[in-house]
PDB file of C-alpha atoms and ligand atoms in Angstrom:
ATOM      1  CA  UNK C   1       0.000   0.000   0.000  1.00 89.00           C
ATOM      2  CA  UNK C   2       1.197   3.484  -0.852  1.00 94.00           C
ATOM      3  CA  UNK C   3       2.273   5.506   2.186  1.00 96.00           C
ATOM      4  CA  UNK C   4      -0.293   8.254   1.563  1.00 96.00           C
ATOM      5  CA  UNK C   5      -3.065   5.670   1.276  1.00 95.00           C
ATOM      6  CA  UNK C   6      -2.007   4.151   4.586  1.00 96.00           C
ATOM      7  CA  UNK C   7      -2.028   7.594   6.210  1.00 97.00           C
ATOM      8  CA  UNK C   8      -5.521   8.452   5.020  1.00 96.00           C
ATOM      9  CA  UNK C   9      -7.027   4.977   5.337  1.00 95.00           C
ATOM     10  CA  UNK C  10      -5.901   4.257   8.911  1.00 97.00           C
ATOM     11  CA  UNK C  11      -8.888   4.243  11.234  1.00 97.00           C
ATOM     12  CA  UNK C  12      -9.605   3.548  14.869  1.00 97.00           C
ATOM     13  CA  UNK C  13     -11.301   0.185  14.701  1.00 96.00           C
ATOM     14  CA  UNK C  14     -13.886  -0.062  17.476  1.00 94.00           C
ATOM     15  CA  UNK C  15     -15.375  -3.409  16.471  1.00 93.00           C
ATOM     16  CA  UNK C  16     -14.365  -7.058  16.611  1.00 95.00           C
ATOM     17  CA  UNK C  17     -11.443  -8.159  14.470  1.00 96.00           C
ATOM     18  CA  UNK C  18     -11.305 -11.315  12.402  1.00 97.00           C
ATOM     19  CA  UNK C  19     -10.765 -14.303  14.671  1.00 96.00           C
ATOM     20  CA  UNK C  20      -7.309 -15.048  13.335  1.00 97.00           C
ATOM     21  CA  UNK C  21      -3.868 -14.625  14.884  1.00 98.00           C
ATOM     22  CA  UNK C  22      -1.549 -11.998  13.455  1.00 98.00           C
ATOM     23  CA  UNK C  23       1.276 -13.708  11.608  1.00 98.00           C
ATOM     24  CA  UNK C  24       4.791 -13.424  12.990  1.00 98.00           C
ATOM     25  CA  UNK C  25       5.918 -11.990   9.617  1.00 98.00           C
ATOM     26  CA  UNK C  26       3.380  -9.157   9.891  1.00 98.00           C
ATOM     27  CA  UNK C  27       4.223  -8.562  13.540  1.00 98.00           C
ATOM     28  CA  UNK C  28       7.911  -8.345  12.604  1.00 98.00           C
ATOM     29  CA  UNK C  29       7.120  -5.771   9.912  1.00 98.00           C
ATOM     30  CA  UNK C  30       5.144  -3.592  12.338  1.00 98.00           C
ATOM     31  CA  UNK C  31       7.906  -3.796  14.918  1.00 98.00           C
ATOM     32  CA  UNK C  32      10.519  -2.935  12.294  1.00 98.00           C
ATOM     33  CA  UNK C  33       8.499   0.148  11.282  1.00 98.00           C
ATOM     34  CA  UNK C  34       8.265   1.171  14.944  1.00 98.00           C
ATOM     35  CA  UNK C  35      12.024   0.663  15.408  1.00 98.00           C
ATOM     36  CA  UNK C  36      12.873   3.268  12.770  1.00 98.00           C
ATOM     37  CA  UNK C  37      10.936   6.114  14.407  1.00 98.00           C
ATOM     38  CA  UNK C  38      12.800   9.283  15.328  1.00 98.00           C
ATOM     39  CA  UNK C  39      13.479  10.110  18.968  1.00 98.00           C
ATOM     40  CA  UNK C  40      15.412  12.889  20.739  1.00 97.00           C
ATOM     41  CA  UNK C  41      19.162  12.075  20.793  1.00 98.00           C
ATOM     42  CA  UNK C  42      18.092   8.752  19.264  1.00 98.00           C
ATOM     43  CA  UNK C  43      17.378   7.526  22.814  1.00 98.00           C
ATOM     44  CA  UNK C  44      14.623   5.156  21.548  1.00 98.00           C
ATOM     45  CA  UNK C  45      12.789   5.165  24.897  1.00 98.00           C
ATOM     46  CA  UNK C  46      10.135   2.648  23.804  1.00 98.00           C
ATOM     47  CA  UNK C  47       9.529  -0.958  24.714  1.00 98.00           C
ATOM     48  CA  UNK C  48       6.705  -3.046  23.339  1.00 98.00           C
ATOM     49  CA  UNK C  49       5.029  -5.784  25.269  1.00 98.00           C
ATOM     50  CA  UNK C  50       3.407  -8.143  22.754  1.00 98.00           C
ATOM     51  CA  UNK C  51       0.445  -9.792  24.425  1.00 98.00           C
ATOM     52  CA  UNK C  52      -1.051 -12.920  22.891  1.00 97.00           C
ATOM     53  CA  UNK C  53      -1.886 -15.058  25.928  1.00 97.00           C
ATOM     54  CA  UNK C  54      -5.433 -15.172  27.275  1.00 97.00           C
ATOM     55  CA  UNK C  55      -4.481 -14.686  30.925  1.00 97.00           C
ATOM     56  CA  UNK C  56      -2.903 -11.268  30.277  1.00 97.00           C
ATOM     57  CA  UNK C  57      -5.714 -10.236  27.903  1.00 98.00           C
ATOM     58  CA  UNK C  58      -8.283 -11.208  30.549  1.00 98.00           C
ATOM     59  CA  UNK C  59      -6.456  -9.303  33.261  1.00 97.00           C
ATOM     60  CA  UNK C  60      -6.274  -6.162  31.088  1.00 98.00           C
ATOM     61  CA  UNK C  61      -9.930  -6.575  30.110  1.00 98.00           C
ATOM     62  CA  UNK C  62     -10.907  -6.733  33.791  1.00 97.00           C
ATOM     63  CA  UNK C  63      -9.005  -3.539  34.616  1.00 97.00           C
ATOM     64  CA  UNK C  64     -10.611  -1.864  31.570  1.00 97.00           C
ATOM     65  CA  UNK C  65     -14.082  -2.901  32.675  1.00 97.00           C
ATOM     66  CA  UNK C  66     -13.702  -1.786  36.285  1.00 96.00           C
ATOM     67  CA  UNK C  67     -12.132   1.482  35.223  1.00 96.00           C
ATOM     68  CA  UNK C  68     -14.941   2.405  32.801  1.00 95.00           C
ATOM     69  CA  UNK C  69     -17.616   1.644  35.418  1.00 95.00           C
ATOM     70  CA  UNK C  70     -15.822   3.968  37.843  1.00 95.00           C
ATOM     71  CA  UNK C  71     -15.277   6.683  35.234  1.00 94.00           C
ATOM     72  CA  UNK C  72     -19.011   6.802  34.500  1.00 92.00           C
ATOM     73  CA  UNK C  73     -19.562   7.781  38.144  1.00 94.00           C
ATOM     74  CA  UNK C  74     -17.218  10.748  37.822  1.00 93.00           C
ATOM     75  CA  UNK C  75     -19.046  13.970  36.907  1.00 93.00           C
ATOM     76  CA  UNK C  76     -15.891  15.802  35.855  1.00 92.00           C
ATOM     77  CA  UNK C  77     -14.929  12.959  33.535  1.00 92.00           C
ATOM     78  CA  UNK C  78     -18.412  13.044  31.952  1.00 92.00           C
ATOM     79  CA  UNK C  79     -18.276  16.820  31.501  1.00 92.00           C
ATOM     80  CA  UNK C  80     -14.815  16.611  29.915  1.00 92.00           C
ATOM     81  CA  UNK C  81     -15.931  13.872  27.529  1.00 92.00           C
ATOM     82  CA  UNK C  82     -19.190  15.469  26.504  1.00 92.00           C
ATOM     83  CA  UNK C  83     -17.368  18.414  24.932  1.00 93.00           C
ATOM     84  CA  UNK C  84     -16.014  16.069  22.242  1.00 95.00           C
ATOM     85  CA  UNK C  85     -19.085  13.902  21.715  1.00 93.00           C
ATOM     86  CA  UNK C  86     -20.986  14.471  18.444  1.00 94.00           C
ATOM     87  CA  UNK C  87     -24.652  13.517  18.428  1.00 92.00           C
ATOM     88  CA  UNK C  88     -25.203  13.102  14.691  1.00 91.00           C
ATOM     89  CA  UNK C  89     -23.104  12.288  11.624  1.00 93.00           C
ATOM     90  CA  UNK C  90     -24.027  15.683  10.182  1.00 94.00           C
ATOM     91  CA  UNK C  91     -22.698  17.524  13.242  1.00 94.00           C
ATOM     92  CA  UNK C  92     -19.546  15.385  13.274  1.00 96.00           C
ATOM     93  CA  UNK C  93     -18.833  16.018   9.596  1.00 97.00           C
ATOM     94  CA  UNK C  94     -19.585  19.728   9.812  1.00 96.00           C
ATOM     95  CA  UNK C  95     -17.318  20.259  12.794  1.00 96.00           C
ATOM     96  CA  UNK C  96     -14.593  17.897  11.587  1.00 98.00           C
ATOM     97  CA  UNK C  97     -13.552  16.881  15.096  1.00 97.00           C
ATOM     98  CA  UNK C  98     -14.680  14.866  18.097  1.00 97.00           C
ATOM     99  CA  UNK C  99     -16.162  11.375  18.089  1.00 96.00           C
ATOM    100  CA  UNK C 100     -19.640  10.021  17.443  1.00 94.00           C
ATOM    101  CA  UNK C 101     -21.424   9.308  20.707  1.00 90.00           C
ATOM    102  CA  UNK C 102     -23.041   6.214  19.156  1.00 87.00           C
ATOM    103  CA  UNK C 103     -19.610   4.690  18.574  1.00 86.00           C
ATOM    104  CA  UNK C 104     -18.859   4.874  22.275  1.00 82.00           C
ATOM    105  CA  UNK C 105     -22.156   4.127  24.031  1.00 80.00           C
ATOM    106  CA  UNK C 106     -25.286   2.208  23.089  1.00 77.00           C
ATOM    107  CA  UNK C 107     -28.134   4.702  23.228  1.00 77.00           C
ATOM    108  CA  UNK C 108     -31.743   3.843  24.047  1.00 74.00           C
ATOM    109  CA  UNK C 109     -33.906   3.866  20.845  1.00 78.00           C
ATOM    110  CA  UNK C 110     -35.599   7.153  21.761  1.00 79.00           C
ATOM    111  CA  UNK C 111     -32.262   8.962  21.643  1.00 77.00           C
ATOM    112  CA  UNK C 112     -31.234   7.225  18.411  1.00 79.00           C
ATOM    113  CA  UNK C 113     -34.416   8.586  16.809  1.00 82.00           C
ATOM    114  CA  UNK C 114     -34.190  12.049  18.325  1.00 85.00           C
ATOM    115  CA  UNK C 115     -30.530  12.719  19.115  1.00 83.00           C
ATOM    116  CA  UNK C 116     -31.305  16.385  19.777  1.00 82.00           C
ATOM    117  CA  UNK C 117     -33.023  15.326  23.003  1.00 83.00           C
ATOM    118  CA  UNK C 118     -29.555  14.497  24.288  1.00 84.00           C
ATOM    119  CA  UNK C 119     -28.197  18.002  23.778  1.00 85.00           C
ATOM    120  CA  UNK C 120     -29.348  19.470  27.100  1.00 86.00           C
ATOM    121  CA  UNK C 121     -28.229  16.320  28.909  1.00 82.00           C
ATOM    122  CA  UNK C 122     -24.759  16.510  27.388  1.00 85.00           C
ATOM    123  CA  UNK C 123     -24.467  20.193  28.287  1.00 85.00           C
ATOM    124  CA  UNK C 124     -24.594  19.209  31.933  1.00 87.00           C
ATOM    125  CA  UNK C 125     -23.150  15.747  31.565  1.00 89.00           C
ATOM    126  CA  UNK C 126     -21.804  15.763  35.109  1.00 89.00           C
ATOM    127  CA  UNK C 127     -25.358  15.169  36.373  1.00 86.00           C
ATOM    128  CA  UNK C 128     -25.380  11.881  34.462  1.00 86.00           C
ATOM    129  CA  UNK C 129     -22.968  10.590  37.076  1.00 89.00           C
ATOM    130  CA  UNK C 130     -26.142   9.666  39.000  1.00 89.00           C
ATOM    131  CA  UNK C 131     -26.832   7.160  36.235  1.00 86.00           C
ATOM    132  CA  UNK C 132     -23.220   6.057  36.476  1.00 88.00           C
ATOM    133  CA  UNK C 133     -23.781   5.289  40.166  1.00 89.00           C
ATOM    134  CA  UNK C 134     -26.824   3.254  39.121  1.00 88.00           C
ATOM    135  CA  UNK C 135     -24.641   1.160  36.811  1.00 86.00           C
ATOM    136  CA  UNK C 136     -24.920   2.983  33.461  1.00 86.00           C
ATOM    137  CA  UNK C 137     -21.227   2.373  32.814  1.00 90.00           C
ATOM    138  CA  UNK C 138     -21.694  -1.385  32.816  1.00 92.00           C
ATOM    139  CA  UNK C 139     -22.801  -1.755  29.216  1.00 91.00           C
ATOM    140  CA  UNK C 140     -19.946   0.194  27.582  1.00 91.00           C
ATOM    141  CA  UNK C 141     -17.563  -1.360  30.094  1.00 95.00           C
ATOM    142  CA  UNK C 142     -18.671  -4.854  29.041  1.00 95.00           C
ATOM    143  CA  UNK C 143     -18.393  -4.062  25.377  1.00 95.00           C
ATOM    144  CA  UNK C 144     -14.971  -2.484  25.474  1.00 96.00           C
ATOM    145  CA  UNK C 145     -13.510  -5.059  27.837  1.00 97.00           C
ATOM    146  CA  UNK C 146     -14.861  -7.808  25.566  1.00 98.00           C
ATOM    147  CA  UNK C 147     -13.074  -6.181  22.622  1.00 98.00           C
ATOM    148  CA  UNK C 148      -9.863  -6.225  24.654  1.00 98.00           C
ATOM    149  CA  UNK C 149     -10.356  -9.835  25.745  1.00 98.00           C
ATOM    150  CA  UNK C 150     -11.101 -11.124  22.248  1.00 98.00           C
ATOM    151  CA  UNK C 151      -8.421  -9.213  20.337  1.00 98.00           C
ATOM    152  CA  UNK C 152      -5.961 -11.433  18.502  1.00 98.00           C
ATOM    153  CA  UNK C 153      -3.165  -9.189  19.710  1.00 98.00           C
ATOM    154  CA  UNK C 154      -2.604  -6.455  22.273  1.00 98.00           C
ATOM    155  CA  UNK C 155       0.473  -4.288  22.394  1.00 98.00           C
ATOM    156  CA  UNK C 156       1.297  -2.488  25.584  1.00 98.00           C
ATOM    157  CA  UNK C 157       3.529   0.446  24.770  1.00 98.00           C
ATOM    158  CA  UNK C 158       5.999   1.317  27.498  1.00 98.00           C
ATOM    159  CA  UNK C 159       8.369   4.233  27.908  1.00 98.00           C
ATOM    160  CA  UNK C 160      11.610   3.474  29.701  1.00 98.00           C
ATOM    161  CA  UNK C 161      12.257   6.689  31.630  1.00 97.00           C
ATOM    162  CA  UNK C 162      15.880   5.680  32.248  1.00 98.00           C
ATOM    163  CA  UNK C 163      16.410   6.505  28.584  1.00 98.00           C
ATOM    164  CA  UNK C 164      15.376  10.134  29.094  1.00 97.00           C
ATOM    165  CA  UNK C 165      17.221  12.567  26.827  1.00 97.00           C
ATOM    166  CA  UNK C 166      19.127  15.515  28.356  1.00 96.00           C
ATOM    167  CA  UNK C 167      17.782  18.976  29.052  1.00 95.00           C
ATOM    168  CA  UNK C 168      14.833  20.612  30.748  1.00 96.00           C
ATOM    169  CA  UNK C 169      12.555  19.517  27.905  1.00 95.00           C
ATOM    170  CA  UNK C 170      13.782  15.909  27.956  1.00 96.00           C
ATOM    171  CA  UNK C 171      10.520  14.397  29.093  1.00 96.00           C
ATOM    172  CA  UNK C 172       8.497  16.296  26.450  1.00 97.00           C
ATOM    173  CA  UNK C 173      10.806  15.212  23.636  1.00 97.00           C
ATOM    174  CA  UNK C 174      10.696  11.658  24.879  1.00 98.00           C
ATOM    175  CA  UNK C 175       6.850  11.643  24.706  1.00 98.00           C
ATOM    176  CA  UNK C 176       6.997  13.044  21.170  1.00 98.00           C
ATOM    177  CA  UNK C 177       9.301  10.194  20.164  1.00 98.00           C
ATOM    178  CA  UNK C 178       6.765   7.743  21.611  1.00 98.00           C
ATOM    179  CA  UNK C 179       4.040   9.264  19.441  1.00 98.00           C
ATOM    180  CA  UNK C 180       6.196   8.978  16.321  1.00 98.00           C
ATOM    181  CA  UNK C 181       6.942   5.336  17.106  1.00 99.00           C
ATOM    182  CA  UNK C 182       3.272   4.483  17.643  1.00 99.00           C
ATOM    183  CA  UNK C 183       2.275   6.170  14.379  1.00 98.00           C
ATOM    184  CA  UNK C 184       4.888   4.153  12.458  1.00 98.00           C
ATOM    185  CA  UNK C 185       3.407   1.018  13.965  1.00 98.00           C
ATOM    186  CA  UNK C 186      -0.178   2.030  13.127  1.00 98.00           C
ATOM    187  CA  UNK C 187       0.675   2.892   9.524  1.00 98.00           C
ATOM    188  CA  UNK C 188       2.540  -0.368   8.993  1.00 98.00           C
ATOM    189  CA  UNK C 189      -0.472  -2.213  10.437  1.00 98.00           C
ATOM    190  CA  UNK C 190      -2.821  -0.384   8.041  1.00 97.00           C
ATOM    191  CA  UNK C 191      -0.629  -1.276   5.066  1.00 97.00           C
ATOM    192  CA  UNK C 192      -0.822  -4.947   6.111  1.00 97.00           C
ATOM    193  CA  UNK C 193      -4.636  -5.022   6.408  1.00 97.00           C
ATOM    194  CA  UNK C 194      -4.489  -4.915  10.189  1.00 98.00           C
ATOM    195  CA  UNK C 195      -6.902  -2.735  12.139  1.00 97.00           C
ATOM    196  CA  UNK C 196      -5.823  -0.961  15.305  1.00 98.00           C
ATOM    197  CA  UNK C 197      -7.423   0.791  18.234  1.00 98.00           C
ATOM    198  CA  UNK C 198      -6.055   2.688  21.191  1.00 98.00           C
ATOM    199  CA  UNK C 199      -7.732   1.544  24.402  1.00 98.00           C
ATOM    200  CA  UNK C 200      -7.057   4.365  26.823  1.00 97.00           C
ATOM    201  CA  UNK C 201      -9.665   3.583  29.490  1.00 96.00           C
ATOM    202  CA  UNK C 202      -7.403   1.338  31.616  1.00 96.00           C
ATOM    203  CA  UNK C 203      -4.630   3.962  31.514  1.00 97.00           C
ATOM    204  CA  UNK C 204      -6.757   6.996  32.310  1.00 95.00           C
ATOM    205  CA  UNK C 205      -6.280   6.895  36.081  1.00 94.00           C
ATOM    206  CA  UNK C 206      -2.975   6.578  37.907  1.00 94.00           C
ATOM    207  CA  UNK C 207      -4.478   3.903  40.198  1.00 95.00           C
ATOM    208  CA  UNK C 208      -5.190   1.695  37.149  1.00 96.00           C
ATOM    209  CA  UNK C 209      -1.750   2.329  35.668  1.00 96.00           C
ATOM    210  CA  UNK C 210      -0.349   1.213  39.017  1.00 95.00           C
ATOM    211  CA  UNK C 211      -2.438  -1.987  38.867  1.00 96.00           C
ATOM    212  CA  UNK C 212      -1.098  -2.693  35.386  1.00 97.00           C
ATOM    213  CA  UNK C 213       2.458  -2.107  36.570  1.00 96.00           C
ATOM    214  CA  UNK C 214       1.908  -4.558  39.409  1.00 95.00           C
ATOM    215  CA  UNK C 215       0.258  -7.095  37.125  1.00 94.00           C
ATOM    216  CA  UNK C 216       3.250  -7.178  34.790  1.00 95.00           C
ATOM    217  CA  UNK C 217       5.893  -6.644  37.509  1.00 96.00           C
ATOM    218  CA  UNK C 218       7.051  -3.442  35.876  1.00 97.00           C
ATOM    219  CA  UNK C 219       9.608  -1.353  37.760  1.00 96.00           C
ATOM    220  CA  UNK C 220       8.504   2.234  38.309  1.00 94.00           C
ATOM    221  CA  UNK C 221      10.874   3.728  35.734  1.00 96.00           C
ATOM    222  CA  UNK C 222       8.487   2.389  33.095  1.00 97.00           C
ATOM    223  CA  UNK C 223       5.585   4.594  32.081  1.00 96.00           C
ATOM    224  CA  UNK C 224       2.675   2.693  30.522  1.00 97.00           C
ATOM    225  CA  UNK C 225       1.907   4.886  27.517  1.00 97.00           C
ATOM    226  CA  UNK C 226      -0.703   3.048  25.482  1.00 98.00           C
ATOM    227  CA  UNK C 227      -2.643  -0.114  25.083  1.00 98.00           C
ATOM    228  CA  UNK C 228      -3.310  -1.027  21.449  1.00 98.00           C
ATOM    229  CA  UNK C 229      -5.664  -3.681  20.055  1.00 98.00           C
ATOM    230  CA  UNK C 230      -4.769  -5.199  16.730  1.00 98.00           C
ATOM    231  CA  UNK C 231      -6.336  -7.694  14.366  1.00 98.00           C
ATOM    232  CA  UNK C 232      -7.067  -8.376  10.742  1.00 98.00           C
ATOM    233  CA  UNK C 233     -10.052  -6.553   9.271  1.00 96.00           C
ATOM    234  CA  UNK C 234     -12.174  -7.617   6.323  1.00 91.00           C
ATOM    235  CA  UNK C 235     -13.836  -4.570   5.074  1.00 75.00           C
ATOM    236  CA  UNK C 236     -13.653  -0.873   4.685  1.00 80.00           C
ATOM    237  CA  UNK C 237     -12.820   0.355   8.186  1.00 72.00           C
ATOM    238  CA  UNK C 238     -15.237   3.285   8.000  1.00 89.00           C
ATOM    239  CA  UNK C 239     -15.219   7.042   7.915  1.00 95.00           C
ATOM    240  CA  UNK C 240     -13.345   9.659   9.833  1.00 97.00           C
ATOM    241  CA  UNK C 241     -13.301  13.444   9.797  1.00 98.00           C
ATOM    242  CA  UNK C 242     -10.689  16.147  10.102  1.00 98.00           C
ATOM    243  CA  UNK C 243     -10.618  19.920  10.477  1.00 98.00           C
ATOM    244  CA  UNK C 244     -10.232  21.864   7.234  1.00 97.00           C
ATOM    245  CA  UNK C 245      -6.750  23.173   6.394  1.00 97.00           C
ATOM    246  CA  UNK C 246      -7.704  26.757   7.192  1.00 96.00           C
ATOM    247  CA  UNK C 247      -8.360  25.764  10.797  1.00 97.00           C
ATOM    248  CA  UNK C 248      -4.774  24.750  11.460  1.00 97.00           C
ATOM    249  CA  UNK C 249      -2.352  25.844   8.710  1.00 98.00           C
ATOM    250  CA  UNK C 250      -0.814  29.321   8.790  1.00 97.00           C
ATOM    251  CA  UNK C 251       1.351  30.579   5.943  1.00 97.00           C
ATOM    252  CA  UNK C 252       3.856  33.293   6.830  1.00 94.00           C
ATOM    253  CA  UNK C 253       2.065  34.204  10.041  1.00 90.00           C
TER     254      UNK C 253
HETATM  255  C1  FMN A   1      -3.457   9.061  22.410  1.00 66.19           C
HETATM  256  C2  FMN A   1      -4.747   8.574  21.804  1.00 66.19           C
HETATM  257  C3  FMN A   1      -5.678   7.944  22.606  1.00 66.19           C
HETATM  258  C4  FMN A   1      -6.844   7.427  22.052  1.00 66.19           C
HETATM  259  N1  FMN A   1      -7.713   6.702  22.838  1.00 66.19           N
HETATM  260  C5  FMN A   1      -8.771   6.085  22.266  1.00 66.19           C
HETATM  261  C6  FMN A   1      -9.603   5.213  23.011  1.00 66.19           C
HETATM  262  O1  FMN A   1      -9.416   4.990  24.199  1.00 66.19           O
HETATM  263  N2  FMN A   1     -10.630   4.595  22.378  1.00 66.19           N
HETATM  264  C7  FMN A   1     -10.869   4.785  21.056  1.00 66.19           C
HETATM  265  O2  FMN A   1     -11.795   4.174  20.522  1.00 66.19           O
HETATM  266  N3  FMN A   1     -10.106   5.611  20.312  1.00 66.19           N
HETATM  267  C8  FMN A   1      -9.060   6.253  20.887  1.00 66.19           C
HETATM  268  N4  FMN A   1      -8.261   7.053  20.132  1.00 66.19           N
HETATM  269  C9  FMN A   1      -8.565   7.239  18.699  1.00 66.19           C
HETATM  270  C10 FMN A   1      -9.207   8.581  18.387  1.00 66.19           C
HETATM  271  O3  FMN A   1     -10.495   8.647  18.950  1.00 66.19           O
HETATM  272  C11 FMN A   1      -9.232   8.700  16.866  1.00 66.19           C
HETATM  273  O4  FMN A   1      -7.919   8.754  16.385  1.00 66.19           O
HETATM  274  C12 FMN A   1      -9.989   9.929  16.369  1.00 66.19           C
HETATM  275  O5  FMN A   1     -11.331   9.905  16.789  1.00 66.19           O
HETATM  276  C13 FMN A   1      -9.954  10.002  14.842  1.00 66.19           C
HETATM  277  O6  FMN A   1     -10.483   8.818  14.292  1.00 66.19           O
HETATM  278  P1  FMN A   1      -9.627   7.903  13.317  1.00 66.19           P
HETATM  279  O7  FMN A   1      -8.408   7.453  14.058  1.00 66.19           O
HETATM  280  O8  FMN A   1     -10.532   6.751  12.954  1.00 66.19           O
HETATM  281  O9  FMN A   1      -9.296   8.746  12.129  1.00 66.19           O
HETATM  282  C14 FMN A   1      -7.100   7.591  20.668  1.00 66.19           C
HETATM  283  C15 FMN A   1      -6.146   8.266  19.876  1.00 66.19           C
HETATM  284  C16 FMN A   1      -4.985   8.730  20.425  1.00 66.19           C
HETATM  285  C17 FMN A   1      -3.960   9.386  19.530  1.00 66.19           C
END
């Protein structure tokens, strides 16, 4: 696949993958792409934990599930999220940013038919934490944790802070290198017909990141940066939107 096609065709795949293991040859190619990413002073602060065994997938799925249930009880979290939730495709496409609410939570039929009814609720999303306390987070928590559990492959992306580059900005530059490495991996995956998804829920809270560190016996100089799901996809991965150029490109300004 041409590089520009991979860039524009990569999508966040929020559905099940094909029930088929990722071949070692394809895994090697993704890792090789990741290896050639730039990093400050060429420190290469990344480590990749390739997770194929069910016990580790189950453990990560459980942390994901518990974390989402808790996050739905947190009014500030709901307020923060609601700002980026788009109620309809038309709104999403017009704005060119945010995510479709329906891709993240299953809505009752009344709201699917009349999404505008959700507008006032989303404006004060923190009040929905009452529903979170009544268990509203369970359904999305089940769905997302099931996606984690059933993924052919998970990659836990770690940053080894002992490899910090020099200078006051060292930590910032190190994070940027991590982003470049992850993008190389995602683009290589796309070119190979492999779908990917970031699963950030189990890394949102420091208490969960601590649980993950304990689970994998990780010393504290490792930062858990990302959890990625990967698997082969059959079909067109779907749409996405972006801001228009005029919203973010400045010439000679
Ligand atoms: C650091 C980071 C964290 C993300 N976390 C999640 C996540 O937890 N769940 C998810 O479905 N997508 C996640 N995404 C994907 C974004 O939602 C997605 O890139 C954006 O909506 C654009 O969609 P696209 O990737 O399909 O073009 C994350 C992306 C990044 C870069």
